[in-house]
CSV table of C-alpha atoms (C1' of nucleotides) and ligand atoms in Angstrom, one decimal:
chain,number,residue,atom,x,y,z
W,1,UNK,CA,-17.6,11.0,31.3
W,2,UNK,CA,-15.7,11.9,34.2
W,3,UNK,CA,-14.1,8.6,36.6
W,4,UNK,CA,-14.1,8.9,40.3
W,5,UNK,CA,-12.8,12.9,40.1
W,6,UNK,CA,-14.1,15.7,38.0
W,7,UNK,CA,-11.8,16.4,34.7
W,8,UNK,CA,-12.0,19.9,35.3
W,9,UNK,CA,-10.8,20.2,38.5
W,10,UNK,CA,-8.0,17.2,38.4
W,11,UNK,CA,-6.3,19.0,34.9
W,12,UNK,CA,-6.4,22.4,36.8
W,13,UNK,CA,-4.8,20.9,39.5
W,14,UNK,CA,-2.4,18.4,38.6
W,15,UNK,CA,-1.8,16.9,34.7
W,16,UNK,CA,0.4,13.8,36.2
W,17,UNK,CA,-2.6,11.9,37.5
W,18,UNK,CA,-5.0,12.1,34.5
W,19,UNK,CA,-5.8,8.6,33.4
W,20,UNK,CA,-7.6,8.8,30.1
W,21,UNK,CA,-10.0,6.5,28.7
W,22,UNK,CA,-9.7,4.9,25.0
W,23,UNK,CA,-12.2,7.7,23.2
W,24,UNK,CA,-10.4,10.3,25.2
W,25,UNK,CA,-7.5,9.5,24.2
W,26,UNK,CA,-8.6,8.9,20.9
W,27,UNK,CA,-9.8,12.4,20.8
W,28,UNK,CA,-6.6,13.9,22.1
W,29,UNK,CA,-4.6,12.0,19.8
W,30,UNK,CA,-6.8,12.3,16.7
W,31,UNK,CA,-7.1,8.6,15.6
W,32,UNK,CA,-10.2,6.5,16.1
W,33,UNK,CA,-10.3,3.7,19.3
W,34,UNK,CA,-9.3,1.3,16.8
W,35,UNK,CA,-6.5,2.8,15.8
W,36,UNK,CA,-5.0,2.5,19.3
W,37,UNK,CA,-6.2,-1.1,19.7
W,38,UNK,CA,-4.6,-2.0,16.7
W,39,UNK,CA,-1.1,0.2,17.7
W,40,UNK,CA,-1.7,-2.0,21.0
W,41,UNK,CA,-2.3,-5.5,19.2
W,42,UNK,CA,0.7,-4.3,17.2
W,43,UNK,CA,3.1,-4.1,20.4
W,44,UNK,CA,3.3,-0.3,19.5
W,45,UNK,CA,1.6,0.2,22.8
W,46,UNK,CA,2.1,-1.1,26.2
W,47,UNK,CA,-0.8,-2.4,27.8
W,48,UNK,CA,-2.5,0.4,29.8
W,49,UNK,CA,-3.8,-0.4,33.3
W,50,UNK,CA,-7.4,-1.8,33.1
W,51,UNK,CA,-10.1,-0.8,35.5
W,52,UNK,CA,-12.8,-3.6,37.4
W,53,UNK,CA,-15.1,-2.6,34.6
W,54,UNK,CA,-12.3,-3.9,31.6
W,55,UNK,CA,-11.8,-0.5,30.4
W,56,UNK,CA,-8.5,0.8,29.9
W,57,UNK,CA,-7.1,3.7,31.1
W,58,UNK,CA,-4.4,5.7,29.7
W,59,UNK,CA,-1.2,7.2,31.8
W,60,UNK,CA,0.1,10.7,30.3
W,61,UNK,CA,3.0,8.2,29.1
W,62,UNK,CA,1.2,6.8,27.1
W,63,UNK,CA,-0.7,9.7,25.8
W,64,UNK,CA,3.4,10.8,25.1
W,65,UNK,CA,3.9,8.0,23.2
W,66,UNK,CA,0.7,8.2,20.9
W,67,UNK,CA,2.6,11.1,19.9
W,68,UNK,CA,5.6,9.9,19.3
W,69,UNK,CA,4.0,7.6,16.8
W,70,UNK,CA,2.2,9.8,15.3
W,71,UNK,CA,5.2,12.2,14.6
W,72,UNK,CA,7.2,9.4,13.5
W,73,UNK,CA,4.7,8.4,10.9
W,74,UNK,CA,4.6,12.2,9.9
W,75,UNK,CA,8.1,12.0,9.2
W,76,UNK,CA,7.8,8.9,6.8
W,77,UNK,CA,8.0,5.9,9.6
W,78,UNK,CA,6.5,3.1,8.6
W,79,UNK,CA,5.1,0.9,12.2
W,80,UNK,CA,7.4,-1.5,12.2
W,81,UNK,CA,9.8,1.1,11.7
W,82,UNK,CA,8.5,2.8,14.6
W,83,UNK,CA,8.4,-0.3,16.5
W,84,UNK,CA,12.0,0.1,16.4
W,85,UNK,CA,12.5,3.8,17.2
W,86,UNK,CA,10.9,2.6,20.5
W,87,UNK,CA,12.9,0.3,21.2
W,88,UNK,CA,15.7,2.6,21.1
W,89,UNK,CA,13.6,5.3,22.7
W,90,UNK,CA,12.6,3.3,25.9
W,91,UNK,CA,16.4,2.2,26.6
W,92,UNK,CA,18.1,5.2,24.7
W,93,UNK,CA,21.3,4.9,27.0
W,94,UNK,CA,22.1,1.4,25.7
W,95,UNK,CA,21.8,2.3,22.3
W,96,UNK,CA,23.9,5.0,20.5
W,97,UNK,CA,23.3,8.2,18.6
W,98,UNK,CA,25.0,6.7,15.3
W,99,UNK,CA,22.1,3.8,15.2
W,100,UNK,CA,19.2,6.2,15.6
W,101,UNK,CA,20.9,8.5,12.8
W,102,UNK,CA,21.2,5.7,10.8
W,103,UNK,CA,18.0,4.6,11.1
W,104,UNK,CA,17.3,8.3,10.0
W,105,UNK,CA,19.3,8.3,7.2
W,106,UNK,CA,17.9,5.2,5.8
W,107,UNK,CA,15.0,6.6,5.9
W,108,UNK,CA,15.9,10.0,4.4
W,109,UNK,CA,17.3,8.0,1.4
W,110,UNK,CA,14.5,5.8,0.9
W,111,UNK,CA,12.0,8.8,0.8
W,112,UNK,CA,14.6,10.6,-1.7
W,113,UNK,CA,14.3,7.5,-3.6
W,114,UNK,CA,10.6,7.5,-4.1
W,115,UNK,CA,10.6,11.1,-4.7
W,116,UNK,CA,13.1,10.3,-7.6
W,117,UNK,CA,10.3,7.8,-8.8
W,118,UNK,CA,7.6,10.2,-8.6
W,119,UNK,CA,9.7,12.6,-10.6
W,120,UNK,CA,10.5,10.3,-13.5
W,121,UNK,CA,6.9,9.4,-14.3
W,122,UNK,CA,6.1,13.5,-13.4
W,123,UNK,CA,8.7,14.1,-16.5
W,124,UNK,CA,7.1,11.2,-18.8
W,125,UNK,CA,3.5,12.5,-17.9
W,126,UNK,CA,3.8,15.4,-18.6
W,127,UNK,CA,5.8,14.9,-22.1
W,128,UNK,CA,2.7,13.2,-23.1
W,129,UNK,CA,0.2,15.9,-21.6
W,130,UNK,CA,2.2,18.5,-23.3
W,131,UNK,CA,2.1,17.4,-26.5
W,132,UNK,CA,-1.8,16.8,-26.5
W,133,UNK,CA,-4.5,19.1,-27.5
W,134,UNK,CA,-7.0,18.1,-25.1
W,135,UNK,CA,-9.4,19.4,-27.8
W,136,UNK,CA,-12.8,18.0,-28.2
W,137,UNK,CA,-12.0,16.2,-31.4
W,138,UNK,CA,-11.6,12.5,-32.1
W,139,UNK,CA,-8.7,11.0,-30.4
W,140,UNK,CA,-8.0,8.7,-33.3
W,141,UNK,CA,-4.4,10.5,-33.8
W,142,UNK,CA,-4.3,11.5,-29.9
W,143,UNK,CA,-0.3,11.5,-28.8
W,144,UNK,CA,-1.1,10.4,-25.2
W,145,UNK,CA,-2.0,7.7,-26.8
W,146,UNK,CA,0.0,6.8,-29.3
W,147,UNK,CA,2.6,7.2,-27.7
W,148,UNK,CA,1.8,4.5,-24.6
W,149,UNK,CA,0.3,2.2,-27.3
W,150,UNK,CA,3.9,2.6,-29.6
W,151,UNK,CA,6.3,3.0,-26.7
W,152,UNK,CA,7.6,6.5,-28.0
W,153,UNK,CA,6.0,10.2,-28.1
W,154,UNK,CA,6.2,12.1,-31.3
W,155,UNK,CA,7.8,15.5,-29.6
W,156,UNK,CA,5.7,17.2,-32.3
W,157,UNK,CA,3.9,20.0,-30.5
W,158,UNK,CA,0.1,19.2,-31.4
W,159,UNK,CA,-1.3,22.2,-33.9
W,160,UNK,CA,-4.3,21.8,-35.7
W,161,UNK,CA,-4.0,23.5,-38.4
W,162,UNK,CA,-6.5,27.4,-38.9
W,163,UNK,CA,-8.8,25.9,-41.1
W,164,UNK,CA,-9.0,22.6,-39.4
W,165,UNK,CA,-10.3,24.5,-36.4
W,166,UNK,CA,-12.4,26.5,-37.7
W,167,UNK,CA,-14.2,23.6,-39.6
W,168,UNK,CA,-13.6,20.9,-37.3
W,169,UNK,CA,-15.8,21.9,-34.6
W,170,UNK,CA,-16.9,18.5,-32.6
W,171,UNK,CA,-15.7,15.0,-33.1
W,172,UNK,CA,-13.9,15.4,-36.0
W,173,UNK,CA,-10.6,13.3,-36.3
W,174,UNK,CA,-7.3,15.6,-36.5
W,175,UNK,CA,-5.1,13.4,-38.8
W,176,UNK,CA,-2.0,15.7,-37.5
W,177,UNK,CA,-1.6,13.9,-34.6
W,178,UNK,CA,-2.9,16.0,-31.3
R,1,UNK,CA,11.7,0.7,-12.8
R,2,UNK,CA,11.3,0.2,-16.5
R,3,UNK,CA,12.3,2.1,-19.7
R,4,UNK,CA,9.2,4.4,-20.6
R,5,UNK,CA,10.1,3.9,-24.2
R,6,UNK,CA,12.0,1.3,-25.4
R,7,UNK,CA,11.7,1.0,-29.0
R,8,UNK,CA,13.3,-1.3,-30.4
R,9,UNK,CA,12.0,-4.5,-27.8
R,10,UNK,CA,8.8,-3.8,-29.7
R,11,UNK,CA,9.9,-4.7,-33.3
R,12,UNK,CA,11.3,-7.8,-32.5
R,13,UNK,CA,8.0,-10.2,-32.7
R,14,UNK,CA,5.8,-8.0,-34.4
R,15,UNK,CA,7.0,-8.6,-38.2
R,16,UNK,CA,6.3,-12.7,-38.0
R,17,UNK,CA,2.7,-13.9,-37.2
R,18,UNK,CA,4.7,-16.0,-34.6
R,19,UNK,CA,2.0,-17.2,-31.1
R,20,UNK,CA,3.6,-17.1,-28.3
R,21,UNK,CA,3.1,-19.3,-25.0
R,22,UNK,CA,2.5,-17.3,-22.1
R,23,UNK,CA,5.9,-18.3,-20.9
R,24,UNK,CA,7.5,-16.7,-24.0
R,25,UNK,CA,5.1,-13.4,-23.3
R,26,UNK,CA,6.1,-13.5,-20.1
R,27,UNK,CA,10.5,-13.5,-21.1
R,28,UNK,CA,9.4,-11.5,-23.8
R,29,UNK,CA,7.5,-8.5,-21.4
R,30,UNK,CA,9.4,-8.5,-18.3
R,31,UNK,CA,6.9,-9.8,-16.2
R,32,UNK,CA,5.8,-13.5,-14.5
R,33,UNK,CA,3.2,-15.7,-16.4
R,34,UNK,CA,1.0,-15.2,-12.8
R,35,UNK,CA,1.1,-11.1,-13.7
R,36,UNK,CA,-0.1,-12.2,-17.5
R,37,UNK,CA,-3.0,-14.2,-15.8
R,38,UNK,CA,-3.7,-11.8,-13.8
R,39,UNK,CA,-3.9,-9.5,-16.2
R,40,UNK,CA,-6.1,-11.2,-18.3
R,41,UNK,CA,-8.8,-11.9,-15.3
R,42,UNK,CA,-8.4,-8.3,-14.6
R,43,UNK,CA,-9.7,-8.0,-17.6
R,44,UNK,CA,-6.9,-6.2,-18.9
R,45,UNK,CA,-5.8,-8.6,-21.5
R,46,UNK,CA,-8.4,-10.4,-24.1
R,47,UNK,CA,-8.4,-13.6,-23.5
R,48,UNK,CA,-6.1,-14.8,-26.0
R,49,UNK,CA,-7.0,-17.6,-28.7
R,50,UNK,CA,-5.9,-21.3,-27.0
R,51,UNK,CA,-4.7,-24.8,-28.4
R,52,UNK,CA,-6.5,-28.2,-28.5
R,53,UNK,CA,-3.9,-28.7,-25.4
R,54,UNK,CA,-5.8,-25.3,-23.4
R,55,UNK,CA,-2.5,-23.4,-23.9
R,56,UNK,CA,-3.0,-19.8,-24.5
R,57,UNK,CA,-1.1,-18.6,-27.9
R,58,UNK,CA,-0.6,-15.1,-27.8
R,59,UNK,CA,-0.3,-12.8,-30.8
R,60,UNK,CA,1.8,-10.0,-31.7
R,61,UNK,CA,-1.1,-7.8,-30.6
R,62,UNK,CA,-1.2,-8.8,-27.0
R,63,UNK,CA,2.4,-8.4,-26.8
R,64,UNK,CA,1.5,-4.5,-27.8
R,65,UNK,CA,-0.6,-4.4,-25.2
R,66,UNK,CA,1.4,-6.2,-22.3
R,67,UNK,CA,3.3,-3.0,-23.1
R,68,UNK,CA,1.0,-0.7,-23.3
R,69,UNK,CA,0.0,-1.4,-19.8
R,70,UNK,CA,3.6,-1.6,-18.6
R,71,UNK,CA,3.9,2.1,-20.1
R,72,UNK,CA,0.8,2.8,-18.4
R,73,UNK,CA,2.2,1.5,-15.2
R,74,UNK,CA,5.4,3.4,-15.5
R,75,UNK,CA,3.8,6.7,-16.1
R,76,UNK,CA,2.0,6.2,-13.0
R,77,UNK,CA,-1.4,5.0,-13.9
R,78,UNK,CA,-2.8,2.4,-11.4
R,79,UNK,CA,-4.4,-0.7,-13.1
R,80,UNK,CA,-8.0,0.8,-12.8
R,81,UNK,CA,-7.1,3.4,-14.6
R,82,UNK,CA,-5.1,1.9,-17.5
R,83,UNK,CA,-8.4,0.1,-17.9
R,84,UNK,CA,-10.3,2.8,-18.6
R,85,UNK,CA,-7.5,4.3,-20.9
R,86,UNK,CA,-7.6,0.5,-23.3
R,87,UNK,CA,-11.3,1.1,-22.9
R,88,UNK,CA,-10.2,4.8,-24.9
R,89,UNK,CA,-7.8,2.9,-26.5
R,90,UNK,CA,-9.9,0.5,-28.3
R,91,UNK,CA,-12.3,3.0,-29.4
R,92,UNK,CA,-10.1,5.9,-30.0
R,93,UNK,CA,-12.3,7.9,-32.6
R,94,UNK,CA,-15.5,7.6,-29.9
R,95,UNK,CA,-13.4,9.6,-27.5
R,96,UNK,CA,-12.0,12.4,-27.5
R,97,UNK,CA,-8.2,14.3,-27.1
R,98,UNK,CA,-9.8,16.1,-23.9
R,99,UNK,CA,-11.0,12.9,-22.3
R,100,UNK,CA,-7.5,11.5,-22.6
R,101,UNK,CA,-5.2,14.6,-21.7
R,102,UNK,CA,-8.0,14.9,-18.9
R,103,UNK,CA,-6.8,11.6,-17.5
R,104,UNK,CA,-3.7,12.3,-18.0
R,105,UNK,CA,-3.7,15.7,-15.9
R,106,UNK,CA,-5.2,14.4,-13.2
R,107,UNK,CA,-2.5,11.3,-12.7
R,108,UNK,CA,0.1,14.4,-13.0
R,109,UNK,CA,-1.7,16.5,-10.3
R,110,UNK,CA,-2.0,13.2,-8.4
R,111,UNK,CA,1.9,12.4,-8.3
R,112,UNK,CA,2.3,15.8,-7.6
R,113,UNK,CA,0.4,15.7,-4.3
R,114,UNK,CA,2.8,12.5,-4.0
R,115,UNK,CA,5.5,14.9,-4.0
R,116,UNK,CA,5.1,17.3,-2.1
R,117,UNK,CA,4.1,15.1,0.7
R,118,UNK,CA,7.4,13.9,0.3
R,119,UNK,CA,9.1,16.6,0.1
R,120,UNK,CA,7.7,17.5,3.3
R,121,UNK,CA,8.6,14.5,5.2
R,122,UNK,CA,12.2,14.8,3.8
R,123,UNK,CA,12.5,18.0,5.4
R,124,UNK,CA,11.6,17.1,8.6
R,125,UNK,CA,13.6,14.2,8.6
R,126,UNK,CA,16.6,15.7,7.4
R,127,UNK,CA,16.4,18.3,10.0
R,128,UNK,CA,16.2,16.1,12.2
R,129,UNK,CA,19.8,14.4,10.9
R,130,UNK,CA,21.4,17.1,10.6
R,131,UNK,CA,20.8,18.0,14.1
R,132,UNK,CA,22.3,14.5,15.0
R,133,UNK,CA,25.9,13.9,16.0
R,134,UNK,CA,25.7,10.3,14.6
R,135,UNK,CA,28.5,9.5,17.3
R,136,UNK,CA,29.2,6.7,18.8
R,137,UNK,CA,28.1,8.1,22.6
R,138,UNK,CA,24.6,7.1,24.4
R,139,UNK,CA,21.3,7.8,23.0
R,140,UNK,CA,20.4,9.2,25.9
R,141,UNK,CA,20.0,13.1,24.8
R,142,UNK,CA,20.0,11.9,20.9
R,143,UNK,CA,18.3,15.3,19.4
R,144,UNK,CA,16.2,12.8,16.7
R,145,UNK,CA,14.8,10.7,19.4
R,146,UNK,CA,14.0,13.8,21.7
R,147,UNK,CA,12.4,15.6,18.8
R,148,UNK,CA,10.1,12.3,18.4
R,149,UNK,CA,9.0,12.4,22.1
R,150,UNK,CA,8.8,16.0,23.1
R,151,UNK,CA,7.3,17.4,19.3
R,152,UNK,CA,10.5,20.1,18.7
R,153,UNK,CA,13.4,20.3,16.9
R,154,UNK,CA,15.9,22.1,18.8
R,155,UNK,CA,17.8,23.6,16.0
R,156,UNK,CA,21.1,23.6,18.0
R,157,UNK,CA,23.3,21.6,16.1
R,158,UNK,CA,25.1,18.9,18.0
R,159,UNK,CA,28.6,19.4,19.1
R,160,UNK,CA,30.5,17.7,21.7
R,161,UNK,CA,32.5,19.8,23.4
R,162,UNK,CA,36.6,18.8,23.0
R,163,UNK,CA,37.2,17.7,26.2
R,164,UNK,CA,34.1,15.0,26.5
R,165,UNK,CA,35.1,14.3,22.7
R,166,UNK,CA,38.4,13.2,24.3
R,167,UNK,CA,37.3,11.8,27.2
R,168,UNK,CA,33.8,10.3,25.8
R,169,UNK,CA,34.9,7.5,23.6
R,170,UNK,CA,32.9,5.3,23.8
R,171,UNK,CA,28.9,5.2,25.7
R,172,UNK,CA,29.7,8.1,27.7
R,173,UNK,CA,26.5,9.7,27.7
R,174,UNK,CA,26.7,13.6,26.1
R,175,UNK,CA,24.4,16.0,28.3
R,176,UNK,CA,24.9,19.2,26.2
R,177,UNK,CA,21.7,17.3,23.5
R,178,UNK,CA,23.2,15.8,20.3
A,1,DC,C1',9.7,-44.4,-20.5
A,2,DT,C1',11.1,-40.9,-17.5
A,3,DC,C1',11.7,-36.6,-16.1
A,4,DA,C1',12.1,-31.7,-16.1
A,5,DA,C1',10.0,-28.0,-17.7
A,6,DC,C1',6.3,-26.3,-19.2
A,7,DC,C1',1.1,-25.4,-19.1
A,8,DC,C1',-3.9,-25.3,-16.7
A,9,DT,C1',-7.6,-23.7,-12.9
A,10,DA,C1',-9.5,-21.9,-8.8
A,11,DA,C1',-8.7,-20.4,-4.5
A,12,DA,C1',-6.2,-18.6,-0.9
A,13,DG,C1',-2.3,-15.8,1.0
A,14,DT,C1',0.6,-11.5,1.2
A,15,DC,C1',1.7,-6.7,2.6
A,16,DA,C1',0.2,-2.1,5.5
A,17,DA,C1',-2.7,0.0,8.3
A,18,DC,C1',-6.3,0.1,9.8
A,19,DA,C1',-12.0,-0.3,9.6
A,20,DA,C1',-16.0,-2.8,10.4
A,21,DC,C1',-18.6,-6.1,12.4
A,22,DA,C1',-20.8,-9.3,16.0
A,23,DA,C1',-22.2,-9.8,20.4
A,24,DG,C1',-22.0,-8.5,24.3
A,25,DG,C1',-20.9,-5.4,29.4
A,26,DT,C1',-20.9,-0.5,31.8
A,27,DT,C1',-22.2,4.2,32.7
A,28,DG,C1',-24.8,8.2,33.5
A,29,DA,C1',-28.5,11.4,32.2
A,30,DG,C1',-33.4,11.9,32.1
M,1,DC,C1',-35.9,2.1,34.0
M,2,DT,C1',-34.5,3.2,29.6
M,3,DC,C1',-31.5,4.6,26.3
M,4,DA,C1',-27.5,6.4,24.2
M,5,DA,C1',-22.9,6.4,24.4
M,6,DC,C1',-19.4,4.4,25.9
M,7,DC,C1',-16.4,0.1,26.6
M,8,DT,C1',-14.8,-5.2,25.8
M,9,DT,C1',-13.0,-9.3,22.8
M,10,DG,C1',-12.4,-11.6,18.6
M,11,DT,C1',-13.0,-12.0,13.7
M,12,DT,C1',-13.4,-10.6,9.3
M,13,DG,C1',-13.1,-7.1,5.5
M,14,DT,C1',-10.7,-3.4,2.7
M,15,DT,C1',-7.3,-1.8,-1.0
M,16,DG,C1',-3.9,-3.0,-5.0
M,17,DA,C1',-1.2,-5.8,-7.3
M,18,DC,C1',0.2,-9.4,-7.3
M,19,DT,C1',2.1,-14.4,-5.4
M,20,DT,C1',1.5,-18.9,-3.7
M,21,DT,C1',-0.6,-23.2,-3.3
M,22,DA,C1',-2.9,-27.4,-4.5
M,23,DG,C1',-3.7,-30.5,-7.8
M,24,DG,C1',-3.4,-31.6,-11.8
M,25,DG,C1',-2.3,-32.1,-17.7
M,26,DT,C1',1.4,-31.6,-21.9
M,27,DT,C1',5.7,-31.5,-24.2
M,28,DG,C1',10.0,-32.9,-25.7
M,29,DA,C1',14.8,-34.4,-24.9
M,30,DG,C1',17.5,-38.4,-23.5
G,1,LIG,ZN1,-4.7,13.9,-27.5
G,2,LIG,ZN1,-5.7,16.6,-30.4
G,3,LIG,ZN1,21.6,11.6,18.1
G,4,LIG,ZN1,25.1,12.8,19.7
DNA sequence: CTCAACCCTAAAGTCAACAACAAGGTTGAG
DNA sequence: CTCAACCTTGTTGTTGACTTTAGGGTTGAG
């Protein structure tokens, strides 16, 4: 588990020195060893130091910046996104506050814009689902789908009628559309 | 991206018995003769009747139901599942109105998890904006791009104080976070 | 006849963000 | 010493909805 010092007794003393291997880090980070091959492969990662044996071994740093990732990608970053937030991040006086607010902001409006997406079909769905009965008869009339097979929904509210429910217990067509 | 329900495109080709070439079905839908292909080895078109030449010649049916599935699509069904609703579709008195609105509710509950996800990135992220000067200074104590690396928001909202505004106008780091 | 604009098939490539596999080397507990 | 649990590299697979490529045939206007 443990390299050439006890873990216990080098985080008690001092966090700066801790050098983490991948499945610890994995484990402190939450994604698999994979993951932060792959963030590696994908230049999201610096190279960590390696060890005689191959392995790598993570600085705090790095652990750092596992989290930056992963807070970025909580916030809607895509990786290549993210790829660029660190290269703004590792050299932040060279760069100004209006291109990280930008990048932001472009961001913001591109979520905004999917959310607007979502919304339309929510609308359109739920027309549809509104206007069905969801009743165990045939669907022969259903309004779902007429309306995706005719291209408009008939805003008629479905009813069956008292005496069409009360005879048409199972599988029989509802001519009323549903 | 597309109309839900647009009418009158529908009327156009469905009163002659005219065939059209997928290049015609393609103009005709919205969508490239790959898509129609596609399609149709998805197994989400028939495979329409073809000419001594091995042209396909669609009828006015399979123009219905390029747009049913475009419907489908814009209501937020994926392609799987706008198979299984032709599968309902075909066969509409087997099924019934509950296996439909079923389908339907579930795609709805589905784009709402969509949204809410969203909506939860959007406000982080527009937190973290606001908290942004968007000026023109360094990077260096940019509130977004500390937020990503030290996991807090520090709600202070950024303003330079007059005399650095005056002073700072250009890359002059601001120390007071932005 | 030529030539562009169509049409055909089957297979492979694209995008994102990993996951899974093969075929090994290393470590530490029992 | 064995054995599980780590670690290594590199390659391939996954998902969804297409798009592109390669290598052809067909049509119709000039
Ligand atoms: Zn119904
Ligand atoms: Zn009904
Ligand atoms: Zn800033
Ligand atoms: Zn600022």
């Amino acid at each position: 588990m443990s390299q050439l010092f006890s873990p216990e007794a080098i985080s008690t003393a001092r966090a700066s020195g801790k050098r983490l291997r991948i499945g610890e880090l994995a484990k402190a980070t939450g994604v698999t060893v994979e993951t932060l091959r792959y963030y590696e492969h994908q230049g999201l990662l610096t190279a960590p130091a390696r060890g005689d044996n191959g392995y790598r071994y993570y600085s705090p740093e790095n652990l750092e910046r596992v989290h930056f990732i992963l807070r970025a990608k909580a916030v809607g970053f895509t990786l290549k996104d993210i790829e660029e937030l660190l290269s703004l991040e590792v050299q932040r006086e060279s760069h100004t506050c209006q291109e990280v607010k930008d990048m932001a902001e472009a961001k913001l409006a591109e979520i905004e814009q999917r959310m607007s997406e979502l919304a339309r079909m929510r609308e359109a769905l739920s027309t549809l689902t509104d206007a069905c009965c969801g009743g165990p008869m045939s669907a022969e009339h259903c309004t779902i789908l007429s309306a995706l097979a005719e291209g408009e929904v008939h805003a008629e509210h479905h009813h069956h009628s008292p005496d069409m429910e009360a005879l048409a217990q199972k599988r029989d067509s509802h001519s009323s559309g549903c």
